[in-house]
PDB file of C-alpha atoms and ligand atoms in Angstrom:
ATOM      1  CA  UNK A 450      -8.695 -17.535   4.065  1.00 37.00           C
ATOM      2  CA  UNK A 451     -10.648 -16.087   1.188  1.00 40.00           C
ATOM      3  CA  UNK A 452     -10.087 -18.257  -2.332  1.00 44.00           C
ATOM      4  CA  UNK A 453     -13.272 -16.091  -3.270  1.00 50.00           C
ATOM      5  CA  UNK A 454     -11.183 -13.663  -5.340  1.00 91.00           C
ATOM      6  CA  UNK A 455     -12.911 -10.918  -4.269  1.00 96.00           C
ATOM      7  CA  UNK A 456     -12.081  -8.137  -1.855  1.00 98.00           C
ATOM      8  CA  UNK A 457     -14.250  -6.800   0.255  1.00 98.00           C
ATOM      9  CA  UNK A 458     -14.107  -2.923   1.616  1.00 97.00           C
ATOM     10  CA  UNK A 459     -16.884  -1.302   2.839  1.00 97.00           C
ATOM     11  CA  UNK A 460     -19.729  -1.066   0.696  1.00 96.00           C
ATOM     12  CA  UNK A 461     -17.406  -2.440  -2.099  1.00 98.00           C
ATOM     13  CA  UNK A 462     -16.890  -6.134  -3.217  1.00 97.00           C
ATOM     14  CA  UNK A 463     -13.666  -5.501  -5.730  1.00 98.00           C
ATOM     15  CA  UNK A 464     -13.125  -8.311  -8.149  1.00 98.00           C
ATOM     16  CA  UNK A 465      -9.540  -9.719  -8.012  1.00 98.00           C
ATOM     17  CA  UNK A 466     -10.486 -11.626 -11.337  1.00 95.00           C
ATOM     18  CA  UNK A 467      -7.638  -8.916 -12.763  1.00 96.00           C
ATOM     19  CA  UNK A 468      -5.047  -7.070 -11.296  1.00 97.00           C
ATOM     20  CA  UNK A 469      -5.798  -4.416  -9.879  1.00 98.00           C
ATOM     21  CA  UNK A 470      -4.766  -0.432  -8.987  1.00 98.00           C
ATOM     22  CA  UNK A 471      -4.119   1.597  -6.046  1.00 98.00           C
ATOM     23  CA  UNK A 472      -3.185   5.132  -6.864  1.00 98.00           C
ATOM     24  CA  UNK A 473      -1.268   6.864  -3.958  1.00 97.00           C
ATOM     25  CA  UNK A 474      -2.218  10.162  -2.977  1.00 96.00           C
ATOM     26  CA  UNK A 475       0.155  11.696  -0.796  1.00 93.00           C
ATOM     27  CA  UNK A 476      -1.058  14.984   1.113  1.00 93.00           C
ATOM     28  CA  UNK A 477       2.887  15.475   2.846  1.00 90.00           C
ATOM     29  CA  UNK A 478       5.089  17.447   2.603  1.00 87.00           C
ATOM     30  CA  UNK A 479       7.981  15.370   2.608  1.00 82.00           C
ATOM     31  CA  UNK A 480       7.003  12.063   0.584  1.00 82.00           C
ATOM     32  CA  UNK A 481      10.158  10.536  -1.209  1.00 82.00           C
ATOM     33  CA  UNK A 482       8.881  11.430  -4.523  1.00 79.00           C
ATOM     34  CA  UNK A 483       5.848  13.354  -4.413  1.00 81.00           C
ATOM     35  CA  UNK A 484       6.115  15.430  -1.010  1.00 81.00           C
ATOM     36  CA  UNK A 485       4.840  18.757  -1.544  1.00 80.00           C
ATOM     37  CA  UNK A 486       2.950  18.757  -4.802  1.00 83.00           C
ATOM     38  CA  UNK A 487      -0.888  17.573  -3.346  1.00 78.00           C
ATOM     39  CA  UNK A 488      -0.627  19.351  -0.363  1.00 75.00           C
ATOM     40  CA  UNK A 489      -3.617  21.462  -0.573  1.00 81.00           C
ATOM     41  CA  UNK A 490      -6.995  19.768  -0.517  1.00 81.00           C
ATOM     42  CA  UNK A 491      -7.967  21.526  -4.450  1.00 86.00           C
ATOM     43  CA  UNK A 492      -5.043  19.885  -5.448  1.00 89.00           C
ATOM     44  CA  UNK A 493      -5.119  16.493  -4.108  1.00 91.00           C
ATOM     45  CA  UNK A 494      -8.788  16.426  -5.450  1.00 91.00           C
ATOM     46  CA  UNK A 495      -7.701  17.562  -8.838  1.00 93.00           C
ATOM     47  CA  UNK A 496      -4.875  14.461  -8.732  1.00 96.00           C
ATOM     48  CA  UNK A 497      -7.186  11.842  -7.432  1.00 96.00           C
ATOM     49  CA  UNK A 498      -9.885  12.846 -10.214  1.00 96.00           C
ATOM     50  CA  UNK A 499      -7.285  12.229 -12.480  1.00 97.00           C
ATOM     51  CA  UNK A 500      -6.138   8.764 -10.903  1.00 98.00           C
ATOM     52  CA  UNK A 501      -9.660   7.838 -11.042  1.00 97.00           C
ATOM     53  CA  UNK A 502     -10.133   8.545 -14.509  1.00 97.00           C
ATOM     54  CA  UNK A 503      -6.482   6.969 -15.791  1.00 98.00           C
ATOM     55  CA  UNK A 504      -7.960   3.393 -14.257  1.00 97.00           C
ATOM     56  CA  UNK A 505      -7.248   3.807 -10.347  1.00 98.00           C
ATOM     57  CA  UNK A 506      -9.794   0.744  -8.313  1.00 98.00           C
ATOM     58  CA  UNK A 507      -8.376   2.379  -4.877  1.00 98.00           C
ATOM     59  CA  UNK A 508      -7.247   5.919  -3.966  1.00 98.00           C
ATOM     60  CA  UNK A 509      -4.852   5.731  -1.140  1.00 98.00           C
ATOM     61  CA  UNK A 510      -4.546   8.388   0.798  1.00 97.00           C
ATOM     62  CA  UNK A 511      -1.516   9.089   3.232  1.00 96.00           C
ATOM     63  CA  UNK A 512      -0.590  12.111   5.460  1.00 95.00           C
ATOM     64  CA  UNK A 513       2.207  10.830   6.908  1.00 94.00           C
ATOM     65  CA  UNK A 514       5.806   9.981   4.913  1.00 92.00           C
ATOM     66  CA  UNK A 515       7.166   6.656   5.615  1.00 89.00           C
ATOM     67  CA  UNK A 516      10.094   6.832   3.609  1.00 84.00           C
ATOM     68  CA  UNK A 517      13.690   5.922   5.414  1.00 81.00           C
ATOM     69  CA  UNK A 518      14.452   8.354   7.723  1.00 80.00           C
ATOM     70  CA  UNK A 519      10.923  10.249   7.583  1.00 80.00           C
ATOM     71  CA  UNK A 520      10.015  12.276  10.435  1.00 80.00           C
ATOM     72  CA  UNK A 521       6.816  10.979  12.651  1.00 83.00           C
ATOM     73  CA  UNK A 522       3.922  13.076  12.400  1.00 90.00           C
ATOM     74  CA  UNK A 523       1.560  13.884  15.187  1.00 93.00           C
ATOM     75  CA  UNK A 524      -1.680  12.366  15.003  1.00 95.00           C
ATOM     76  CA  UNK A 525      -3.644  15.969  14.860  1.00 95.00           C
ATOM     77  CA  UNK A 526      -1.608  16.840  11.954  1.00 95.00           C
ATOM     78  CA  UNK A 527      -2.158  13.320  10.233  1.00 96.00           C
ATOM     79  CA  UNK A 528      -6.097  13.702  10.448  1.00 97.00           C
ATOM     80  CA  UNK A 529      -5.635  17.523   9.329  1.00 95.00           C
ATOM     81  CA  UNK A 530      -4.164  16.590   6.093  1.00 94.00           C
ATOM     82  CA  UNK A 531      -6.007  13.447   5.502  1.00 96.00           C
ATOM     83  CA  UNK A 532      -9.462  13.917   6.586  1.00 96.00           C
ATOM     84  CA  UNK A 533     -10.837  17.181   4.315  1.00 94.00           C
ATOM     85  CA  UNK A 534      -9.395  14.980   1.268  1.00 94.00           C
ATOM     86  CA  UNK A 535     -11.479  12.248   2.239  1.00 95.00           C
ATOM     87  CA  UNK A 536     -14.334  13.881   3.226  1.00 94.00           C
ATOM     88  CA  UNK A 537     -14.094  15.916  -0.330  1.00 92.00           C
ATOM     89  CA  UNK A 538     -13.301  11.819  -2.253  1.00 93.00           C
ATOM     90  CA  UNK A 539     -16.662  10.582   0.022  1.00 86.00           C
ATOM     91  CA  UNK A 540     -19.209  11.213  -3.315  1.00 85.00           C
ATOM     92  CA  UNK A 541     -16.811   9.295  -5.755  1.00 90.00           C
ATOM     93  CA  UNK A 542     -17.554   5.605  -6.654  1.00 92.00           C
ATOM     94  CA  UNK A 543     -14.573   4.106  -5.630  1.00 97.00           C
ATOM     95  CA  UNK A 544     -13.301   2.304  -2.314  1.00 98.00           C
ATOM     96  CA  UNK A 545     -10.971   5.142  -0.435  1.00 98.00           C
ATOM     97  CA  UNK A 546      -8.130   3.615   1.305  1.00 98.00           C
ATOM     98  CA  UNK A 547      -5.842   5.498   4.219  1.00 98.00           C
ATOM     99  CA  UNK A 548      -2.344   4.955   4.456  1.00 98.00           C
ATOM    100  CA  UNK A 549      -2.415   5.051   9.033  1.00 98.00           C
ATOM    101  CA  UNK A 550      -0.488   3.533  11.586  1.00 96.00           C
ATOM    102  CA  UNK A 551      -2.533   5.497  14.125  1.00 97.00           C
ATOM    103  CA  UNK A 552      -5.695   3.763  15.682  1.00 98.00           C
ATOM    104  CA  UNK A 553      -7.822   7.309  15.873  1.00 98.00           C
ATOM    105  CA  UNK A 554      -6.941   8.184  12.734  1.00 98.00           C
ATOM    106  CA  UNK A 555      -8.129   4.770  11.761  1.00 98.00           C
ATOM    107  CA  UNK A 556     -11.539   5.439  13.354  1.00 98.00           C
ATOM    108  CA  UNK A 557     -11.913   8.572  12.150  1.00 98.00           C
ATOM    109  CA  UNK A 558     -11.321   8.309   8.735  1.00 98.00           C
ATOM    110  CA  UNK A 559     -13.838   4.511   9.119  1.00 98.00           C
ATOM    111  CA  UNK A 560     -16.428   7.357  10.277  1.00 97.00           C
ATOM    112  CA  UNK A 561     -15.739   9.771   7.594  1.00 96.00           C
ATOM    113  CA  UNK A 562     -15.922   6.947   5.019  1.00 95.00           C
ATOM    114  CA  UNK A 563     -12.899   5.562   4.208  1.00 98.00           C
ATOM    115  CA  UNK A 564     -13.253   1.778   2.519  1.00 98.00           C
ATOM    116  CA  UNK A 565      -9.738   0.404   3.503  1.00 98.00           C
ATOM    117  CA  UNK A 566      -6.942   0.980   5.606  1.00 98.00           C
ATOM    118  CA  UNK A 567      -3.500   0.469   4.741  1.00 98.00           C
ATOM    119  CA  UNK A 568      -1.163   0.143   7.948  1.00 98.00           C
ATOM    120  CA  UNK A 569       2.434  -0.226   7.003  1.00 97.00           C
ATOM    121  CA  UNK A 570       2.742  -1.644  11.232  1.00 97.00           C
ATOM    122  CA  UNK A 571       0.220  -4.202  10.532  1.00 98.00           C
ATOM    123  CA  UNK A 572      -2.014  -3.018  12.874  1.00 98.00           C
ATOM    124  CA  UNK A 573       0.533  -3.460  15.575  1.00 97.00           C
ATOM    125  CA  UNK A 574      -0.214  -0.397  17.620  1.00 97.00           C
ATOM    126  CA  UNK A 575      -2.347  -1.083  20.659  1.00 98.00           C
ATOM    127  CA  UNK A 576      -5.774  -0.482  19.512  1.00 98.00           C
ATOM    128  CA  UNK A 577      -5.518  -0.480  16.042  1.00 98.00           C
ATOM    129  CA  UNK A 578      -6.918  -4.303  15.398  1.00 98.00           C
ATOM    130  CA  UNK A 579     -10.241  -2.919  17.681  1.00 98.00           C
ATOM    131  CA  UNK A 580     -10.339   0.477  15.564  1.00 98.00           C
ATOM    132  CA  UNK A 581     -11.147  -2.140  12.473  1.00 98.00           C
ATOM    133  CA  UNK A 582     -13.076  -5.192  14.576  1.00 94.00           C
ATOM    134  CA  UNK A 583     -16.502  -3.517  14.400  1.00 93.00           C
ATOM    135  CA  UNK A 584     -15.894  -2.183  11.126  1.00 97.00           C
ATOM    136  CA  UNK A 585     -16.381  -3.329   7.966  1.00 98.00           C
ATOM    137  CA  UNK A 586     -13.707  -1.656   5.824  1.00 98.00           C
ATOM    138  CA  UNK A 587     -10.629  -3.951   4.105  1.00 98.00           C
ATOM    139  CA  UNK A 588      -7.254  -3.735   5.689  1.00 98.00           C
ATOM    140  CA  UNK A 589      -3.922  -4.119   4.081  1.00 98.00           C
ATOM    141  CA  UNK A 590      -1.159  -5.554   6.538  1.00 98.00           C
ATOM    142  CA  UNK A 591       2.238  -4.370   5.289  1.00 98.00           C
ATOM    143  CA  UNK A 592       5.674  -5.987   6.532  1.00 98.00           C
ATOM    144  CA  UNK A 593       8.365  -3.813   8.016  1.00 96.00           C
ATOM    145  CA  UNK A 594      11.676  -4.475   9.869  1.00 95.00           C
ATOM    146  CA  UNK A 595      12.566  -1.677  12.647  1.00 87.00           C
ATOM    147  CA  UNK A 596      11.210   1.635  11.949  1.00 83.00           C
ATOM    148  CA  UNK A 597      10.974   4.327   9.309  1.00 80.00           C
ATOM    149  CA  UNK A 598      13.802   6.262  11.172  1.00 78.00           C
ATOM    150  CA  UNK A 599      16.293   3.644  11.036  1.00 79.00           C
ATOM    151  CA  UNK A 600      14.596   0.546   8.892  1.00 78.00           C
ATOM    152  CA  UNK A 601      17.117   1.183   6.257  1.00 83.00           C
ATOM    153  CA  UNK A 602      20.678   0.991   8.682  1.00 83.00           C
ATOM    154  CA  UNK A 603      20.965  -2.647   8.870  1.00 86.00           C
ATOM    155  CA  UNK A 604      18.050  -4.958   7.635  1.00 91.00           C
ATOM    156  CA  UNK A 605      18.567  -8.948   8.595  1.00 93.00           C
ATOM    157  CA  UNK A 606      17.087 -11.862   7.921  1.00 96.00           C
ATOM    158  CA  UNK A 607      17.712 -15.465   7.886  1.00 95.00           C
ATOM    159  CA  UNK A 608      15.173 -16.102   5.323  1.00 97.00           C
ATOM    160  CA  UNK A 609      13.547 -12.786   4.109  1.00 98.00           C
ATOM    161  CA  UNK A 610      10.821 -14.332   2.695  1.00 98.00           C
ATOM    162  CA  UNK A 611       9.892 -16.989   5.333  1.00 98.00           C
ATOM    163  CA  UNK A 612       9.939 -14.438   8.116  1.00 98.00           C
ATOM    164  CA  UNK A 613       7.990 -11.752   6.262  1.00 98.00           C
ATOM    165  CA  UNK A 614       5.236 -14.670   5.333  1.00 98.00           C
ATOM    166  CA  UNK A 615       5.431 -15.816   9.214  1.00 98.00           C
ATOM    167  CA  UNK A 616       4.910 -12.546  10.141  1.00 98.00           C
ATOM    168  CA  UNK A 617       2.123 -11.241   8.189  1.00 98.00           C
ATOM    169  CA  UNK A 618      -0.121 -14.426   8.747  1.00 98.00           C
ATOM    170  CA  UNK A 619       0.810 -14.475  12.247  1.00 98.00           C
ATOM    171  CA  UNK A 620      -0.604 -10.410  11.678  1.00 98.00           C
ATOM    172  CA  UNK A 621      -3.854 -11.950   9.645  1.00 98.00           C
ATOM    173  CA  UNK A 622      -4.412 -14.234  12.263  1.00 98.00           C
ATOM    174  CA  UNK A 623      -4.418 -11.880  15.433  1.00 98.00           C
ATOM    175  CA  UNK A 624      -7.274 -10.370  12.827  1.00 98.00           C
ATOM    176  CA  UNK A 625      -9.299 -13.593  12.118  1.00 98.00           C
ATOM    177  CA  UNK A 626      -9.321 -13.884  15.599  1.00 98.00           C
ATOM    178  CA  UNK A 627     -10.638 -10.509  16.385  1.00 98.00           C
ATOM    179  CA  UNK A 628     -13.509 -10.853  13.754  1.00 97.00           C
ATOM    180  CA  UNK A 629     -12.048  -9.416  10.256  1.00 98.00           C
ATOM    181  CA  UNK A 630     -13.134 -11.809   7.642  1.00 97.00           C
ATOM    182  CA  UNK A 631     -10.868 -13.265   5.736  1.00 98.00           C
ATOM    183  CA  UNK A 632     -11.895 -11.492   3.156  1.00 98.00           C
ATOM    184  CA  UNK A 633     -11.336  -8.653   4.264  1.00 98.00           C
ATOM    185  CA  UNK A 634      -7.215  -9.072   4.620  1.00 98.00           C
ATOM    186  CA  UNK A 635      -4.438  -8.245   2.064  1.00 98.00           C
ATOM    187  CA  UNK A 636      -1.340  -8.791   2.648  1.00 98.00           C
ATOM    188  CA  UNK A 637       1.636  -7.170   1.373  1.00 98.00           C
ATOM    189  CA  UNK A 638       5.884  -7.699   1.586  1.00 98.00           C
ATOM    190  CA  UNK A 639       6.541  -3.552   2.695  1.00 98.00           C
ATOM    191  CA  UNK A 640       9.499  -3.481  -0.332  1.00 98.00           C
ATOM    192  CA  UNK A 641      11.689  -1.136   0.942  1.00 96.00           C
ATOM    193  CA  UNK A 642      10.645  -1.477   4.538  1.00 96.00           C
ATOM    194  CA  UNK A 643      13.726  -2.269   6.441  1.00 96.00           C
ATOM    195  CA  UNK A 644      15.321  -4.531   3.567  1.00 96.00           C
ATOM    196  CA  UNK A 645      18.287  -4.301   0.829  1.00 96.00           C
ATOM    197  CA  UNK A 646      17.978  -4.792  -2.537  1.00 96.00           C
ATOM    198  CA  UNK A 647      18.791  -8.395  -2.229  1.00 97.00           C
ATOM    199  CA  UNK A 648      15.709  -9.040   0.064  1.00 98.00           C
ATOM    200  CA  UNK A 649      12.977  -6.757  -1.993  1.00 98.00           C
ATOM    201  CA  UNK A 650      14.316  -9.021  -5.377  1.00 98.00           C
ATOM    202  CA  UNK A 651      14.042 -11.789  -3.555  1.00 98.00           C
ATOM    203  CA  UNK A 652      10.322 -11.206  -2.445  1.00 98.00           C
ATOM    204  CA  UNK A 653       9.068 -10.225  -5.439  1.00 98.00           C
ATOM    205  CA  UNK A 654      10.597 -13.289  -7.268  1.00 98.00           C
ATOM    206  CA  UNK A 655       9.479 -15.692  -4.289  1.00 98.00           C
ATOM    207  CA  UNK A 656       6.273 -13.640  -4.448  1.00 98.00           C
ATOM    208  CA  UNK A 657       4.508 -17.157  -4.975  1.00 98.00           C
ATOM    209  CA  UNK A 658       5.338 -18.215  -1.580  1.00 98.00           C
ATOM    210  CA  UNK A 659       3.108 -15.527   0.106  1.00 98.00           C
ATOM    211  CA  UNK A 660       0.247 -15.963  -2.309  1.00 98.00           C
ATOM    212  CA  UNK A 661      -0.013 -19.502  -1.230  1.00 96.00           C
ATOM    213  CA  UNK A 662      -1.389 -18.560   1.859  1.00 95.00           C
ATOM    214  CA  UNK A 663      -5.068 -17.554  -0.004  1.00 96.00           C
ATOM    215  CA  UNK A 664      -4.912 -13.773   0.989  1.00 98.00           C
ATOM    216  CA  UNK A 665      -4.653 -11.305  -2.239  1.00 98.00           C
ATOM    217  CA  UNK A 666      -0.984  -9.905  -1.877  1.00 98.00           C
ATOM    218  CA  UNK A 667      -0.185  -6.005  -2.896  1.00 98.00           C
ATOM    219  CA  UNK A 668       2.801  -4.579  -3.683  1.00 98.00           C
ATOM    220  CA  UNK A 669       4.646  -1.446  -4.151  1.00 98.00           C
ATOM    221  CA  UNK A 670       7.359  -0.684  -5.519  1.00 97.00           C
ATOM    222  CA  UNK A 671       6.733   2.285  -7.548  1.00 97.00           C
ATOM    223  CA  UNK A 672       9.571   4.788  -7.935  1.00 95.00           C
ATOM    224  CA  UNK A 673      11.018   3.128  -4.727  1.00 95.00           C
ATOM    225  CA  UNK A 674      15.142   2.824  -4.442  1.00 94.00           C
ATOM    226  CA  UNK A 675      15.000  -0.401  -5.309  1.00 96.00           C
ATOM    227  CA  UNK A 676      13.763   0.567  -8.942  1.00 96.00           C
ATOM    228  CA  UNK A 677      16.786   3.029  -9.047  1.00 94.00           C
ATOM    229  CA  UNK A 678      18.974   0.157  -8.203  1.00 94.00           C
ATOM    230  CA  UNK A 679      18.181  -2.241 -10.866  1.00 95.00           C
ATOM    231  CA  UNK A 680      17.708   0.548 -13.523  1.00 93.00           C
ATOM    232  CA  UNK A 681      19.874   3.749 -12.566  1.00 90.00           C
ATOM    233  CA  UNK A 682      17.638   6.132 -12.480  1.00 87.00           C
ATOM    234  CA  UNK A 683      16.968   8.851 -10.231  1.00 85.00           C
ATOM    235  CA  UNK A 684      13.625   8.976  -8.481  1.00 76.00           C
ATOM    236  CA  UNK A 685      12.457  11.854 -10.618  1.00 81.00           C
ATOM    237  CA  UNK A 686      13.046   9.378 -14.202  1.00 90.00           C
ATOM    238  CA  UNK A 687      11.743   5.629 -12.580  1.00 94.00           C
ATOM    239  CA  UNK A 688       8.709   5.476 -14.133  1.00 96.00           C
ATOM    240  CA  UNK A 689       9.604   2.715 -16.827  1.00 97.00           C
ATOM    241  CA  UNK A 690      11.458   0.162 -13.827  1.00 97.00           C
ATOM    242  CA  UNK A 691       8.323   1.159 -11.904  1.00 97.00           C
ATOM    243  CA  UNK A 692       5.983  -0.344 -14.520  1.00 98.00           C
ATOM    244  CA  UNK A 693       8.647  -3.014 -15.003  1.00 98.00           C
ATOM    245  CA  UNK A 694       8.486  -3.929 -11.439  1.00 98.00           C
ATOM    246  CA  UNK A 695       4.276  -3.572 -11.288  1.00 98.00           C
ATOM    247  CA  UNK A 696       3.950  -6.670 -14.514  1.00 98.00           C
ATOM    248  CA  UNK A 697       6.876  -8.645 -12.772  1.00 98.00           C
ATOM    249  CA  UNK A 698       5.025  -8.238  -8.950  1.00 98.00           C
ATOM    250  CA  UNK A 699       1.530  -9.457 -11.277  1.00 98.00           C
ATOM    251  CA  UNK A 700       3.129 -12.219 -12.608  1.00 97.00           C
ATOM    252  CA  UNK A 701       4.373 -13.411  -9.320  1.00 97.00           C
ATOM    253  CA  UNK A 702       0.792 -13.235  -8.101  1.00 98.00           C
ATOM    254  CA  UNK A 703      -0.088  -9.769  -6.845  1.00 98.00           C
ATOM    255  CA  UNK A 704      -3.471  -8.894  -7.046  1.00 98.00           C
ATOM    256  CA  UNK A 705      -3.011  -4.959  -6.445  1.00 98.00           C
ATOM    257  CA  UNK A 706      -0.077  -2.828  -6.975  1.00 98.00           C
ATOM    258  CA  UNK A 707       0.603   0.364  -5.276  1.00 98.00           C
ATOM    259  CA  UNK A 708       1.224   3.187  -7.853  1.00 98.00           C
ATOM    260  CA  UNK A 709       2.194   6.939  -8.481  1.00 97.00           C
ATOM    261  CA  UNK A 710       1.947   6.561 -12.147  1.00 97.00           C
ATOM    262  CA  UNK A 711      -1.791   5.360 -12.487  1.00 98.00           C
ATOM    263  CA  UNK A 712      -2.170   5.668 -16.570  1.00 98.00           C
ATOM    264  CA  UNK A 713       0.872   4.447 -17.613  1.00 98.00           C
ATOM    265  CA  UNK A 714       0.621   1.049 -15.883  1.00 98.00           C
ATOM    266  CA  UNK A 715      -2.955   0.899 -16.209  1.00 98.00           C
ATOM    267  CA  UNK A 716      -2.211   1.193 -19.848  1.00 98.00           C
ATOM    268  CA  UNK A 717       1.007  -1.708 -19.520  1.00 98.00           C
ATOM    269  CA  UNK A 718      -1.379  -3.730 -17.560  1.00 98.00           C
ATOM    270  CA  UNK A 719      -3.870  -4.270 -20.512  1.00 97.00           C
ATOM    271  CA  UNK A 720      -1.650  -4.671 -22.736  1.00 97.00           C
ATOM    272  CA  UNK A 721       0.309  -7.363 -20.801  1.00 96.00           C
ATOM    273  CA  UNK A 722      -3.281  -9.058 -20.112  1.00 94.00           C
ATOM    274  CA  UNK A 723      -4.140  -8.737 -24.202  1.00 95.00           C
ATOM    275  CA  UNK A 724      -0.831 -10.861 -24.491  1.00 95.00           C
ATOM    276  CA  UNK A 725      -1.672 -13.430 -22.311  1.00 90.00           C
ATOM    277  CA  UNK A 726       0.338 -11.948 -19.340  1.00 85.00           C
TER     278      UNK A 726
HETATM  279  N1  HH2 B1673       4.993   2.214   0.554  1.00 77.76           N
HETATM  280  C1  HH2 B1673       4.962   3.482   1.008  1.00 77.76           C
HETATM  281  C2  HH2 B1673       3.905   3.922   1.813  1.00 77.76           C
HETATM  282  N2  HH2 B1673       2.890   3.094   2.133  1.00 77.76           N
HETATM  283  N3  HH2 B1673       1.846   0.992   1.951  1.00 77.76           N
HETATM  284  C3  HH2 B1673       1.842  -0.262   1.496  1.00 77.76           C
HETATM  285  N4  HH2 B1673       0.833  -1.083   1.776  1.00 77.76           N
HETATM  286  N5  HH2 B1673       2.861  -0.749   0.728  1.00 77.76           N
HETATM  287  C4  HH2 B1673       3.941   0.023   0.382  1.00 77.76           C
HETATM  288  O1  HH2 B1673       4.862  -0.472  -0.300  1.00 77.76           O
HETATM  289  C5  HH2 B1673       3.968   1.369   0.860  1.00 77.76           C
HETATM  290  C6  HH2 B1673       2.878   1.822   1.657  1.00 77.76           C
HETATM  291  C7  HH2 B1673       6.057   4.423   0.644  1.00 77.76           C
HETATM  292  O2  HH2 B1673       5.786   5.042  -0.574  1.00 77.76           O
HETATM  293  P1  HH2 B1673       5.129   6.494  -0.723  1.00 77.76           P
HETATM  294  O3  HH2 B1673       3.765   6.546  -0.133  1.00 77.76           O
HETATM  295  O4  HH2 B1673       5.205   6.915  -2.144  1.00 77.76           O
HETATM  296  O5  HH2 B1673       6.133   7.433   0.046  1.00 77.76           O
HETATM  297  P2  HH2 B1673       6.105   8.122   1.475  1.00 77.76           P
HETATM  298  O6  HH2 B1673       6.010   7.052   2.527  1.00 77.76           O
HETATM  299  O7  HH2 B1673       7.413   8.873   1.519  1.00 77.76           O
HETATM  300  O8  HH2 B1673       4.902   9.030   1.528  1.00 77.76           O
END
């Protein structure tokens, strides 16, 4: 376990002493809310400047949708889309994170520079533990029940939050084991990830529970369904539940949140801090 409230990735040692931002950068062309508009590599530069500027600490970069229902990419086309925008991101001073469940794609982008991976599968694929063992990058183990083609039909638990906590430090053990540090290791619920609106509530409020364990927890909820469902909104207006749903995953503990709008919850962030948040 870490307690040292720092992340490392890479070449980077990232403070946790504040919450901290991951701006998503989707190059796909069917992401739930952004598919389509990053697509080419000018674009998804001009974006992540942007993120980087508005207060982003990680760029994460995904080529593959994982919303309900999503198609499965093929690994060629994955590193195609993901691996000129990282190549291009390489000379900025900021940890690069990519959003894989594929263990080449892992290794690649580790060789092209990438500072983190994010692995919605937890690095379950075969492989995928030893793409990161002689590495030194950060990985983020994500929860999901079932897969992105049918997570959403019929999620069940007994105890969402003790079986997603089981799970992911039985996941952050199988990497201890294998030689990540500790402190290399965040963990995070997968909101949205095979579970109903009752479950993702319930993690975020029981949020607690996982931080225990000593491993900074991320979370993302941004724009997700479960935003629309406590606020309303369609997925094109959820940017105010979104930053609702960033402070309330904070002040349950999270010490990253994953996020499309980068400026506007930097800028709810500080003031939340200001006020003693
Ligand atoms: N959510 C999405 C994708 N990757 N990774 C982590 N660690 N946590 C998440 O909650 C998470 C994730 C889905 O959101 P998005 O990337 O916006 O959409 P899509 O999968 O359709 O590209």
């Amino acid at each position: 376990m870490t307690g040292s409230g720092e992340l490392w990735c890479g070449a980077y040692r990232l403070a946790l002493d504040r919450p901290r931002i991951m701006g998503i950068l989707n190059v796909t062309p069917d992401s739930f809310s952004d598919g389509g508009r990053y697509l080419d590599a000018d674009t998804a530069l001009r974006h992540a400047a942007e993120m980087i500027e508005a207060g982003a600490d990680i760029v994460d970069i995904g080529g593959e949708s994982t919303r309900p229902g999503a198609a499965a990419v093929g690994e060629a086309e994955e590193m195609r889309r993901v691996l000129p925008v990282l190549r291009a991101l390489a000379g900025k001073d900021i940890p690069l994170s990519v959003d894989t469940r594929r263990p080449a794609v892992m290794r690649a982008a580790i060789a092209e520079g990438a500072s983190m991976i994010n692995d919605v599968e937890a690095l379950r694929a075969p492989g995928a533990i030893e793409a990161l063992a002689g590495s030194d990058v950060a990985v983020c183990l994500m929860h999901m029940q079932g897969r992105p083609a049918s997570m959403q039909r019929a999620p069940r638990y007994d105890d969402v939050v003790l079986e997603v906590a089981e799970f992911l430090l039985s996941r952050a053990q199988a990497c201890l084991a294998a030689g990540i540090g500790g402190s290399r290791i965040v963990l995070d619920p997968g909101i949205g990830f095979g579970k109903t609106p009752a479950h993702n509530v319930a993690l975020v409020r029981r949020l607690g529970e996982l931080c225990r364990a000593g491993f900074p927890v991320l979370v993302g909820l941004s724009r997700k369904s479960l935003v629309a469902t406590l606020s309303g909104r369609p997925t094109s207006d959820r940017l105010g539940g979104s930053i609702a749903g960033a402070l309330a995953a904070v002040a349950r503990g999270a010490a990253i949140v994953r996020v499309h709008d980068v400026a506007e919850t930097a800028e709810a962030l500080a003031v939340w801090r200001e006020l003693g948040g």
